[in-house]
PDB file of C-alpha atoms and ligand atoms in Angstrom:
ATOM      1  CA  MET V  25      21.046  40.884  14.267  1.00  0.00           C
ATOM      2  CA  ASP V  26      23.213  43.327  12.284  1.00  0.00           C
ATOM      3  CA  SER V  27      26.455  42.552  13.717  1.00  0.00           C
ATOM      4  CA  VAL V  28      28.344  39.754  15.484  1.00  0.00           C
ATOM      5  CA  ILE V  29      30.912  41.536  18.192  1.00  0.00           C
ATOM      6  CA  PHE V  30      32.326  44.202  15.261  1.00  0.00           C
ATOM      7  CA  LEU V  31      31.731  42.382  12.089  1.00  0.00           C
ATOM      8  CA  SER V  32      28.538  42.551  10.120  1.00  0.00           C
ATOM      9  CA  SER V  33      26.443  39.475  10.149  1.00  0.00           C
ATOM     10  CA  GLU V  34      27.022  39.360   6.341  1.00  0.00           C
ATOM     11  CA  THR V  35      30.725  39.414   6.888  1.00  0.00           C
ATOM     12  CA  VAL V  36      30.579  36.601   9.379  1.00  0.00           C
ATOM     13  CA  ILE V  37      28.485  34.427   7.009  1.00  0.00           C
ATOM     14  CA  MET V  38      30.765  35.170   4.001  1.00  0.00           C
ATOM     15  CA  LEU V  39      33.994  34.439   5.945  1.00  0.00           C
ATOM     16  CA  SER V  40      32.709  31.364   7.563  1.00  0.00           C
ATOM     17  CA  GLN V  41      31.460  29.624   4.413  1.00  0.00           C
ATOM     18  CA  PHE V  42      34.952  30.590   2.878  1.00  0.00           C
ATOM     19  CA  VAL V  43      36.686  29.107   5.688  1.00  0.00           C
ATOM     20  CA  ILE V  44      34.774  25.783   5.506  1.00  0.00           C
ATOM     21  CA  PHE V  45      35.040  25.739   1.966  1.00  0.00           C
ATOM     22  CA  ILE V  46      38.802  26.276   2.076  1.00  0.00           C
ATOM     23  CA  LEU V  47      39.119  23.787   5.180  1.00  0.00           C
ATOM     24  CA  SER V  48      37.167  20.973   3.484  1.00  0.00           C
ATOM     25  CA  PRO V  49      39.782  19.756   1.059  1.00  0.00           C
ATOM     26  CA  ALA V  50      42.634  20.245   3.393  1.00  0.00           C
ATOM     27  CA  VAL V  51      40.846  18.148   6.207  1.00  0.00           C
ATOM     28  CA  PHE V  52      39.896  15.554   3.298  1.00  0.00           C
ATOM     29  CA  ALA V  53      43.358  15.190   2.296  1.00  0.00           C
ATOM     30  CA  ALA V  54      44.882  15.182   5.817  1.00  0.00           C
ATOM     31  CA  LEU V  55      42.796  12.684   7.083  1.00  0.00           C
ATOM     32  CA  PHE V  56      44.245  10.049   4.789  1.00  0.00           C
ATOM     33  CA  PHE V  57      47.412  10.461   6.144  1.00  0.00           C
ATOM     34  CA  VAL V  58      46.626  11.095   9.861  1.00  0.00           C
ATOM     35  CA  THR V  59      44.023   8.987  11.931  1.00  0.00           C
ATOM     36  CA  ALA V  60      42.765  10.762  14.584  1.00  0.00           C
ATOM     37  CA  PRO V  61      43.033   8.791  17.852  1.00  0.00           C
ATOM     38  CA  TRP V  62      39.570   8.170  19.283  1.00  0.00           C
ATOM     39  CA  GLY V  63      37.662   4.826  19.468  1.00  0.00           C
ATOM     40  CA  ARG V  64      39.134   1.901  17.658  1.00  0.00           C
ATOM     41  CA  HIS V  65      42.337   3.969  16.856  1.00  0.00           C
ATOM     42  CA  GLU V  66      43.106   5.223  20.330  1.00  0.00           C
ATOM     43  CA  GLU V  67      45.657   2.531  20.989  1.00  0.00           C
ATOM     44  CA  GLY V  68      49.310   3.824  21.167  1.00  0.00           C
ATOM     45  CA  ALA V  69      48.379   7.573  20.375  1.00  0.00           C
ATOM     46  CA  SER V  70      51.076  10.038  21.003  1.00  0.00           C
ATOM     47  CA  PRO V  71      50.774  12.103  24.100  1.00  0.00           C
ATOM     48  CA  LEU V  72      51.007  15.306  21.712  1.00  0.00           C
ATOM     49  CA  TRP V  73      47.495  14.944  21.134  1.00  0.00           C
ATOM     50  CA  GLY V  74      46.494  15.743  24.794  1.00  0.00           C
ATOM     51  CA  PHE V  75      45.052  14.208  27.703  1.00  0.00           C
ATOM     52  CA  ARG V  76      42.061  11.943  27.451  1.00  0.00           C
ATOM     53  CA  VAL V  77      38.821  13.451  28.195  1.00  0.00           C
ATOM     54  CA  PRO V  78      36.208  10.912  29.211  1.00  0.00           C
ATOM     55  CA  PRO V  79      34.257  10.244  26.107  1.00  0.00           C
ATOM     56  CA  MET V  80      30.728  11.113  27.544  1.00  0.00           C
ATOM     57  CA  ILE V  81      32.190  14.526  28.600  1.00  0.00           C
ATOM     58  CA  ALA V  82      34.111  14.985  25.521  1.00  0.00           C
ATOM     59  CA  TRP V  83      30.750  14.211  23.296  1.00  0.00           C
ATOM     60  CA  LEU V  84      28.973  16.697  25.418  1.00  0.00           C
ATOM     61  CA  LEU V  85      31.467  19.596  25.220  1.00  0.00           C
ATOM     62  CA  GLN V  86      32.231  19.245  21.705  1.00  0.00           C
ATOM     63  CA  GLU V  87      28.552  19.160  20.499  1.00  0.00           C
ATOM     64  CA  LEU V  88      27.080  21.914  22.862  1.00  0.00           C
ATOM     65  CA  PRO V  89      28.457  24.802  20.870  1.00  0.00           C
ATOM     66  CA  ASN V  90      26.041  23.733  18.059  1.00  0.00           C
ATOM     67  CA  PHE V  91      23.244  25.352  20.258  1.00  0.00           C
ATOM     68  CA  VAL V  92      24.530  28.878  19.630  1.00  0.00           C
ATOM     69  CA  CYS V  93      22.564  28.779  16.487  1.00  0.00           C
ATOM     70  CA  LEU V  94      19.723  29.685  18.675  1.00  0.00           C
ATOM     71  CA  ILE V  95      20.885  33.014  19.979  1.00  0.00           C
ATOM     72  CA  PHE V  96      21.881  34.160  16.514  1.00  0.00           C
ATOM     73  CA  PHE V  97      18.599  32.713  14.883  1.00  0.00           C
ATOM     74  CA  VAL V  98      16.241  34.236  17.633  1.00  0.00           C
ATOM     75  CA  ARG V  99      17.848  37.889  17.262  1.00  0.00           C
ATOM     76  CA  GLY V 100      17.675  37.776  13.626  1.00  0.00           C
ATOM     77  CA  ALA V 101      15.168  39.631  11.457  1.00  0.00           C
ATOM     78  CA  GLN V 102      13.829  36.346   9.933  1.00  0.00           C
ATOM     79  CA  ALA V 103      13.394  34.605  13.047  1.00  0.00           C
ATOM     80  CA  GLY V 104       9.516  34.556  13.229  1.00  0.00           C
ATOM     81  CA  LYS V 105       9.231  33.008   9.933  1.00  0.00           C
ATOM     82  CA  ALA V 106       7.820  29.477   9.868  1.00  0.00           C
ATOM     83  CA  MET V 107      10.050  27.929   7.056  1.00  0.00           C
ATOM     84  CA  ASN V 108      13.161  29.335   8.979  1.00  0.00           C
ATOM     85  CA  ALA V 109      12.175  27.929  12.152  1.00  0.00           C
ATOM     86  CA  PHE V 110      11.257  24.562  10.628  1.00  0.00           C
ATOM     87  CA  LEU V 111      14.587  24.341   8.884  1.00  0.00           C
ATOM     88  CA  LEU V 112      16.413  25.103  12.174  1.00  0.00           C
ATOM     89  CA  SER V 113      14.491  22.604  13.897  1.00  0.00           C
ATOM     90  CA  LEU V 114      15.726  19.971  11.475  1.00  0.00           C
ATOM     91  CA  PHE V 115      19.485  21.039  12.651  1.00  0.00           C
ATOM     92  CA  LEU V 116      18.438  21.121  16.245  1.00  0.00           C
ATOM     93  CA  ILE V 117      16.504  17.782  16.223  1.00  0.00           C
ATOM     94  CA  HIS V 118      19.794  16.075  15.226  1.00  0.00           C
ATOM     95  CA  TYR V 119      22.006  17.730  17.748  1.00  0.00           C
ATOM     96  CA  VAL V 120      19.531  17.099  20.491  1.00  0.00           C
ATOM     97  CA  ASN V 121      20.358  13.563  19.761  1.00  0.00           C
ATOM     98  CA  ARG V 122      23.799  13.800  19.323  1.00  0.00           C
ATOM     99  CA  THR V 123      24.573  15.941  22.438  1.00  0.00           C
ATOM    100  CA  PHE V 124      22.078  14.389  25.002  1.00  0.00           C
ATOM    101  CA  ILE V 125      21.058  11.180  23.829  1.00  0.00           C
ATOM    102  CA  PHE V 126      23.897   9.489  21.890  1.00  0.00           C
ATOM    103  CA  PRO V 127      26.491   9.942  24.618  1.00  0.00           C
ATOM    104  CA  PHE V 128      24.363   8.619  27.280  1.00  0.00           C
ATOM    105  CA  ARG V 129      23.105   5.383  25.071  1.00  0.00           C
ATOM    106  CA  ALA V 130      26.378   4.489  23.420  1.00  0.00           C
ATOM    107  CA  ARG V 131      28.967   2.067  25.004  1.00  0.00           C
ATOM    108  CA  LEU V 132      31.831   4.545  24.504  1.00  0.00           C
ATOM    109  CA  GLY V 133      35.469   3.756  24.498  1.00  0.00           C
ATOM    110  CA  ARG V 134      38.298   4.909  26.754  1.00  0.00           C
ATOM    111  CA  GLY V 135      38.351   8.752  25.906  1.00  0.00           C
ATOM    112  CA  THR V 136      38.801  11.463  23.392  1.00  0.00           C
ATOM    113  CA  PRO V 137      42.056  13.486  23.257  1.00  0.00           C
ATOM    114  CA  LEU V 138      41.644  17.044  24.174  1.00  0.00           C
ATOM    115  CA  SER V 139      43.047  18.342  20.962  1.00  0.00           C
ATOM    116  CA  ILE V 140      40.422  16.298  18.869  1.00  0.00           C
ATOM    117  CA  MET V 141      37.669  17.502  21.142  1.00  0.00           C
ATOM    118  CA  LEU V 142      38.603  21.205  20.609  1.00  0.00           C
ATOM    119  CA  PHE V 143      39.023  20.918  17.125  1.00  0.00           C
ATOM    120  CA  ALA V 144      35.355  19.295  17.155  1.00  0.00           C
ATOM    121  CA  ALA V 145      34.065  22.189  19.368  1.00  0.00           C
ATOM    122  CA  MET V 146      35.519  24.913  17.067  1.00  0.00           C
ATOM    123  CA  TRP V 147      33.835  23.406  14.022  1.00  0.00           C
ATOM    124  CA  THR V 148      30.422  23.051  15.807  1.00  0.00           C
ATOM    125  CA  LEU V 149      30.768  26.660  17.053  1.00  0.00           C
ATOM    126  CA  LEU V 150      31.578  27.967  13.647  1.00  0.00           C
ATOM    127  CA  ASN V 151      28.541  25.895  11.783  1.00  0.00           C
ATOM    128  CA  GLY V 152      25.988  26.797  14.961  1.00  0.00           C
ATOM    129  CA  VAL V 153      26.946  30.372  13.978  1.00  0.00           C
ATOM    130  CA  LEU V 154      26.825  30.162  10.472  1.00  0.00           C
ATOM    131  CA  GLN V 155      23.400  28.126  10.217  1.00  0.00           C
ATOM    132  CA  GLY V 156      21.883  30.256  12.851  1.00  0.00           C
ATOM    133  CA  LEU V 157      22.775  33.580  11.282  1.00  0.00           C
ATOM    134  CA  TRP V 158      21.873  32.543   7.838  1.00  0.00           C
ATOM    135  CA  LEU V 159      18.455  31.131   8.847  1.00  0.00           C
ATOM    136  CA  GLY V 160      17.883  33.922  11.479  1.00  0.00           C
ATOM    137  CA  SER V 161      19.055  36.938   9.608  1.00  0.00           C
ATOM    138  CA  TYR V 162      18.890  36.140   5.753  1.00  0.00           C
ATOM    139  CA  ALA V 163      17.187  33.195   4.349  1.00  0.00           C
ATOM    140  CA  VAL V 164      13.696  34.491   2.823  1.00  0.00           C
ATOM    141  CA  TYR V 165      11.574  31.581   1.632  1.00  0.00           C
ATOM    142  CA  ASP V 166       8.441  32.144  -0.241  1.00  0.00           C
ATOM    143  CA  ALA V 167       5.434  30.375   0.641  1.00  0.00           C
ATOM    144  CA  ASP V 168       5.522  28.060  -2.481  1.00  0.00           C
ATOM    145  CA  TRP V 169       9.061  26.715  -1.328  1.00  0.00           C
ATOM    146  CA  ALA V 170       7.130  24.453   1.123  1.00  0.00           C
ATOM    147  CA  THR V 171       5.626  22.551  -1.539  1.00  0.00           C
ATOM    148  CA  HIS V 172       8.594  22.839  -3.971  1.00  0.00           C
ATOM    149  CA  PRO V 173      10.108  19.518  -4.993  1.00  0.00           C
ATOM    150  CA  GLN V 174      13.321  20.323  -4.191  1.00  0.00           C
ATOM    151  CA  PHE V 175      12.293  21.151  -0.741  1.00  0.00           C
ATOM    152  CA  LEU V 176      10.219  17.990  -0.272  1.00  0.00           C
ATOM    153  CA  LEU V 177      13.044  15.940  -1.513  1.00  0.00           C
ATOM    154  CA  GLY V 178      15.440  17.471   1.005  1.00  0.00           C
ATOM    155  CA  VAL V 179      13.258  16.794   4.111  1.00  0.00           C
ATOM    156  CA  VAL V 180      12.597  13.436   2.963  1.00  0.00           C
ATOM    157  CA  THR V 181      16.229  12.792   2.661  1.00  0.00           C
ATOM    158  CA  PHE V 182      16.893  14.248   5.904  1.00  0.00           C
ATOM    159  CA  VAL V 183      14.517  12.316   7.770  1.00  0.00           C
ATOM    160  CA  VAL V 184      15.492   9.173   6.117  1.00  0.00           C
ATOM    161  CA  GLY V 185      19.347   9.946   6.767  1.00  0.00           C
ATOM    162  CA  MET V 186      18.377  10.686  10.405  1.00  0.00           C
ATOM    163  CA  TYR V 187      16.458   7.277  10.867  1.00  0.00           C
ATOM    164  CA  LEU V 188      19.290   5.315   9.223  1.00  0.00           C
ATOM    165  CA  ASN V 189      22.046   7.329  11.403  1.00  0.00           C
ATOM    166  CA  VAL V 190      20.207   6.453  14.748  1.00  0.00           C
ATOM    167  CA  HIS V 191      19.509   3.375  13.532  1.00  0.00           C
ATOM    168  CA  SER V 192      22.976   2.464  12.536  1.00  0.00           C
ATOM    169  CA  ASP V 193      24.343   3.915  15.982  1.00  0.00           C
ATOM    170  CA  GLU V 194      21.947   1.697  17.752  1.00  0.00           C
ATOM    171  CA  LEU V 195      22.965  -1.361  16.066  1.00  0.00           C
ATOM    172  CA  LEU V 196      26.687  -0.777  16.849  1.00  0.00           C
ATOM    173  CA  MET V 197      25.501  -0.193  20.663  1.00  0.00           C
ATOM    174  CA  GLN V 198      23.786  -3.739  20.522  1.00  0.00           C
ATOM    175  CA  LEU V 199      27.041  -5.536  19.451  1.00  0.00           C
ATOM    176  CA  ARG V 200      28.704  -4.931  22.854  1.00  0.00           C
ATOM    177  CA  LYS V 201      27.284  -6.313  26.373  1.00  0.00           C
ATOM    178  CA  PRO V 202      27.598  -3.792  29.407  1.00  0.00           C
ATOM    179  CA  GLY V 203      31.672  -3.724  29.999  1.00  0.00           C
ATOM    180  CA  ASP V 204      32.424  -5.127  26.657  1.00  0.00           C
ATOM    181  CA  LYS V 205      35.085  -3.248  24.744  1.00  0.00           C
ATOM    182  CA  GLY V 206      35.434  -5.572  21.693  1.00  0.00           C
ATOM    183  CA  TYR V 207      34.353  -5.084  17.982  1.00  0.00           C
ATOM    184  CA  TYR V 208      32.420  -7.151  16.094  1.00  0.00           C
ATOM    185  CA  ILE V 209      31.125  -7.114  12.257  1.00  0.00           C
ATOM    186  CA  PRO V 210      28.248  -5.024  12.179  1.00  0.00           C
ATOM    187  CA  SER V 211      25.025  -5.979  10.000  1.00  0.00           C
ATOM    188  CA  GLY V 212      21.565  -4.282   9.082  1.00  0.00           C
ATOM    189  CA  ALA V 213      20.491  -0.796   8.204  1.00  0.00           C
ATOM    190  CA  LEU V 214      23.448   0.100   5.602  1.00  0.00           C
ATOM    191  CA  PHE V 215      26.009  -1.929   6.916  1.00  0.00           C
ATOM    192  CA  ASP V 216      25.589  -4.632   4.450  1.00  0.00           C
ATOM    193  CA  TYR V 217      26.465  -2.081   1.879  1.00  0.00           C
ATOM    194  CA  VAL V 218      28.996   0.033   3.603  1.00  0.00           C
ATOM    195  CA  THR V 219      31.311  -0.187   6.736  1.00  0.00           C
ATOM    196  CA  ALA V 220      30.263   3.369   7.800  1.00  0.00           C
ATOM    197  CA  SER V 221      26.364   3.036   7.621  1.00  0.00           C
ATOM    198  CA  ASN V 222      26.275   5.614  10.333  1.00  0.00           C
ATOM    199  CA  TYR V 223      28.573   8.251   8.568  1.00  0.00           C
ATOM    200  CA  PHE V 224      26.867   7.664   5.392  1.00  0.00           C
ATOM    201  CA  ALA V 225      23.554   8.258   6.635  1.00  0.00           C
ATOM    202  CA  GLU V 226      24.709  11.540   8.692  1.00  0.00           C
ATOM    203  CA  TRP V 227      26.017  12.879   5.246  1.00  0.00           C
ATOM    204  CA  MET V 228      22.763  12.059   3.514  1.00  0.00           C
ATOM    205  CA  GLU V 229      20.995  13.999   6.266  1.00  0.00           C
ATOM    206  CA  TRP V 230      23.311  17.218   5.499  1.00  0.00           C
ATOM    207  CA  CYS V 231      22.690  16.766   1.832  1.00  0.00           C
ATOM    208  CA  GLY V 232      18.898  16.710   2.474  1.00  0.00           C
ATOM    209  CA  PHE V 233      19.500  19.874   4.690  1.00  0.00           C
ATOM    210  CA  ALA V 234      21.210  21.899   1.914  1.00  0.00           C
ATOM    211  CA  LEU V 235      18.553  20.645  -0.654  1.00  0.00           C
ATOM    212  CA  ALA V 236      15.722  22.061   1.665  1.00  0.00           C
ATOM    213  CA  CYS V 237      17.422  25.169   2.908  1.00  0.00           C
ATOM    214  CA  ASN V 238      18.678  25.833  -0.798  1.00  0.00           C
ATOM    215  CA  SER V 239      21.742  27.842   0.784  1.00  0.00           C
ATOM    216  CA  TRP V 240      25.520  27.963   0.534  1.00  0.00           C
ATOM    217  CA  PRO V 241      25.952  27.839   4.166  1.00  0.00           C
ATOM    218  CA  ALA V 242      24.026  24.434   4.353  1.00  0.00           C
ATOM    219  CA  VAL V 243      25.972  23.203   1.275  1.00  0.00           C
ATOM    220  CA  ALA V 244      29.252  24.028   2.949  1.00  0.00           C
ATOM    221  CA  PHE V 245      28.017  22.116   6.124  1.00  0.00           C
ATOM    222  CA  ALA V 246      27.356  18.890   3.731  1.00  0.00           C
ATOM    223  CA  VAL V 247      30.670  19.453   2.109  1.00  0.00           C
ATOM    224  CA  PHE V 248      32.593  19.554   5.065  1.00  0.00           C
ATOM    225  CA  THR V 249      30.673  16.613   6.599  1.00  0.00           C
ATOM    226  CA  PHE V 250      31.825  14.616   3.700  1.00  0.00           C
ATOM    227  CA  ALA V 251      35.434  15.668   3.969  1.00  0.00           C
ATOM    228  CA  ASN V 252      35.532  14.711   7.737  1.00  0.00           C
ATOM    229  CA  LEU V 253      33.649  11.598   7.642  1.00  0.00           C
ATOM    230  CA  SER V 254      34.557   9.817   4.359  1.00  0.00           C
ATOM    231  CA  PRO V 255      38.470   9.440   5.101  1.00  0.00           C
ATOM    232  CA  ARG V 256      37.397   7.992   8.500  1.00  0.00           C
ATOM    233  CA  ALA V 257      35.225   5.430   6.809  1.00  0.00           C
ATOM    234  CA  HIS V 258      38.046   4.708   4.574  1.00  0.00           C
ATOM    235  CA  THR V 259      40.372   4.208   7.536  1.00  0.00           C
ATOM    236  CA  ASN V 260      37.807   2.238   9.386  1.00  0.00           C
ATOM    237  CA  HIS V 261      37.233  -0.099   6.420  1.00  0.00           C
ATOM    238  CA  ARG V 262      40.561  -1.033   6.211  1.00  0.00           C
ATOM    239  CA  TRP V 263      40.940  -1.725   9.649  1.00  0.00           C
ATOM    240  CA  TYR V 264      37.825  -4.198   9.614  1.00  0.00           C
ATOM    241  CA  GLN V 265      39.451  -5.975   6.616  1.00  0.00           C
ATOM    242  CA  GLU V 266      42.904  -6.379   8.527  1.00  0.00           C
ATOM    243  CA  LYS V 267      41.040  -7.413  11.778  1.00  0.00           C
ATOM    244  CA  PHE V 268      38.281  -9.974  10.365  1.00  0.00           C
ATOM    245  CA  GLY V 269      40.233 -11.028   7.199  1.00  0.00           C
ATOM    246  CA  ARG V 270      38.374 -13.304   4.886  1.00  0.00           C
ATOM    247  CA  GLN V 271      35.364 -13.134   7.460  1.00  0.00           C
ATOM    248  CA  TYR V 272      34.596  -9.591   6.388  1.00  0.00           C
ATOM    249  CA  PRO V 273      32.040  -9.239   3.590  1.00  0.00           C
ATOM    250  CA  PRO V 274      33.942  -8.721   0.562  1.00  0.00           C
ATOM    251  CA  GLN V 275      31.159  -6.845  -1.306  1.00  0.00           C
ATOM    252  CA  ARG V 276      30.954  -4.048   1.590  1.00  0.00           C
ATOM    253  CA  LYS V 277      32.152  -0.493   0.413  1.00  0.00           C
ATOM    254  CA  ALA V 278      33.800   1.941   2.912  1.00  0.00           C
ATOM    255  CA  PHE V 279      31.455   4.959   2.559  1.00  0.00           C
ATOM    256  CA  LEU V 280      29.416   4.933  -0.664  1.00  0.00           C
ATOM    257  CA  PRO V 281      27.207   2.122  -1.393  1.00  0.00           C
ATOM    258  CA  PHE V 282      28.331   0.102  -4.486  1.00  0.00           C
ATOM    259  CA  LEU V 283      31.175   2.607  -5.301  1.00  0.00           C
ATOM    260  CA  TRP V 284      33.702   3.183  -2.560  1.00  0.00           C
TER     261      TRP V 284
HETATM  262  P1  NDP D   9      31.649   4.791  15.432  1.00  0.00           P
HETATM  263  O1  NDP D   9      31.050   4.026  14.379  1.00  0.00           O
HETATM  264  O2  NDP D   9      33.153   4.602  15.229  1.00  0.00           O
HETATM  265  O3  NDP D   9      31.501   4.228  17.134  1.00  0.00           O
HETATM  266  C1  NDP D   9      30.109   4.452  17.321  1.00  0.00           C
HETATM  267  C2  NDP D   9      30.063   3.742  18.711  1.00  0.00           C
HETATM  268  O4  NDP D   9      29.643   2.341  18.429  1.00  0.00           O
HETATM  269  C3  NDP D   9      31.125   3.684  19.701  1.00  0.00           C
HETATM  270  O5  NDP D   9      30.644   3.648  20.817  1.00  0.00           O
HETATM  271  C4  NDP D   9      31.815   2.678  19.363  1.00  0.00           C
HETATM  272  O6  NDP D   9      32.641   2.068  20.219  1.00  0.00           O
HETATM  273  C5  NDP D   9      30.907   1.549  18.754  1.00  0.00           C
HETATM  274  N1  NDP D   9      31.359   0.682  17.801  1.00  0.00           N
HETATM  275  C6  NDP D   9      32.028   1.018  16.591  1.00  0.00           C
HETATM  276  N2  NDP D   9      32.094   0.037  15.876  1.00  0.00           N
HETATM  277  C7  NDP D   9      31.793  -1.178  16.703  1.00  0.00           C
HETATM  278  C8  NDP D   9      32.000  -2.486  16.364  1.00  0.00           C
HETATM  279  N3  NDP D   9      32.363  -3.043  15.194  1.00  0.00           N
HETATM  280  N4  NDP D   9      31.747  -3.462  17.507  1.00  0.00           N
HETATM  281  C9  NDP D   9      31.389  -2.983  18.481  1.00  0.00           C
HETATM  282  N5  NDP D   9      30.952  -1.649  18.779  1.00  0.00           N
HETATM  283  C10 NDP D   9      31.475  -0.674  17.951  1.00  0.00           C
HETATM  284  O7  NDP D   9      31.247   6.191  15.399  1.00  0.00           O
HETATM  285  P2  NDP D   9      32.186   7.592  15.996  1.00  0.00           P
HETATM  286  O8  NDP D   9      32.375   7.450  17.347  1.00  0.00           O
HETATM  287  O9  NDP D   9      32.993   8.092  15.138  1.00  0.00           O
HETATM  288  O10 NDP D   9      30.546   8.764  15.456  1.00  0.00           O
HETATM  289  C11 NDP D   9      29.587   8.361  16.227  1.00  0.00           C
HETATM  290  C12 NDP D   9      28.200   9.135  15.658  1.00  0.00           C
HETATM  291  O11 NDP D   9      28.639  10.516  15.568  1.00  0.00           O
HETATM  292  C13 NDP D   9      28.165   8.594  14.274  1.00  0.00           C
HETATM  293  O12 NDP D   9      26.639   8.568  14.047  1.00  0.00           O
HETATM  294  C14 NDP D   9      28.637   9.936  13.477  1.00  0.00           C
HETATM  295  O13 NDP D   9      27.870  10.076  12.158  1.00  0.00           O
HETATM  296  C15 NDP D   9      28.730  11.149  14.204  1.00  0.00           C
HETATM  297  N6  NDP D   9      29.821  11.888  13.814  1.00  0.00           N
HETATM  298  C16 NDP D   9      29.649  13.046  13.165  1.00  0.00           C
HETATM  299  C17 NDP D   9      30.817  13.773  12.721  1.00  0.00           C
HETATM  300  C18 NDP D   9      30.378  14.953  11.841  1.00  0.00           C
HETATM  301  O14 NDP D   9      31.486  15.477  11.177  1.00  0.00           O
HETATM  302  N7  NDP D   9      29.249  15.281  11.519  1.00  0.00           N
HETATM  303  C19 NDP D   9      32.114  13.462  13.317  1.00  0.00           C
HETATM  304  C20 NDP D   9      32.110  12.212  14.148  1.00  0.00           C
HETATM  305  C21 NDP D   9      30.991  11.518  14.404  1.00  0.00           C
HETATM  306  P3  NDP D   9      34.321   2.701  20.233  1.00  0.00           P
HETATM  307  O15 NDP D   9      34.030   4.338  20.841  1.00  0.00           O
HETATM  308  O16 NDP D   9      34.938   2.080  21.554  1.00  0.00           O
HETATM  309  O17 NDP D   9      34.802   2.491  19.218  1.00  0.00           O
END
C-alpha cells in the first residue's frame, strides 16, 4: 500500500511516530494535574467531560480502532512474511482480549465520559494505523532475526507481561461479588510490589513488543503506554493510601517495583 488517502505510507509513519513522541511527555506531565474521571475517580466529575457512555460500550468503541491495523497490514508489500505476521499477531492477541473479553468479564464502574472515550479511540486509531503500516509495508526481517537473543527476549517479555496483565485484571475482578461496586486491597501477581500490577504488566508487554519488532513505531507505542499509565498508577497509589491508611502495605510502590 503506497499511500494513505493522499499521503505516502512513509510520511504517515513518520508523522504518526513524531506525534506520539511529542504527545508522550505532554500526556505524562498533564496526567499529574488532571485525573481522568473514570473508574474510582469518576465521583463528582465535571459535566464538561461529556455524558457517560456505558463502560462495556466505551471499552468496545475505544479499542475497536486498533483493528484498523489489519487493513493496512494486509495491503502492504511485507504482509505475506511470516515474521511480520507473527509480530502483528502479538499486537492482535492483546487487543482481542482487551476489546472482546475484558469488558465482558470485568465488573465495571458507572461509565466513561465521552471525551475520554474519544481520546482513547483516537489513540488506538493512530497506533493501529502506525503498527499495521510498519509491519505490513516496511519492516523487513532476516530469517536470522527469529533466533536473535533480542527477538527472543522481546517475545518472552511480551508473553510474561500479557500473562501478568490478564492475571492482574482477573484478580481485581475477583475482589467483587456480582453487583458490588466497592474497592478492596488487591494482592497476588505483582500487586505485592506495585499498586498498578495490571498497568506495569501492560507496559512490560509493549516493551517486549518493541524489543521483538526492533522498530521506532513499537518504541513509540511503549513510550506512550508509560506516559499514559504511570501517572494514573501514581494517582491510584495515593488514592489507596488515603482510603486504607495504615492497612495499605507500606512497602508497595505505585508503578515500578522497588522504585516508584
Ligand atoms: P483498573 O485497575 O482501574 O480497573 C480494572 C477493573 O478492576 C475495573 O473494573 C475496576 O472497577 C476494578 N477494580 C480496580 N481496582 C479495584 C479494587 N481495588 N477493588 C475492586 N475492584 C477494583 O484498570 P483500568 O480500568 O484503568 O484498565 C483496565 C485494563 O486496561 C488494564 O489491564 C490496563 O493495563 C488497560 N489499559 C491500558 C491502557 C493503555 O494505554 N494501553 C489505558 C487504560 C487501560 P471500577 O471500574 O469500578 O474502578
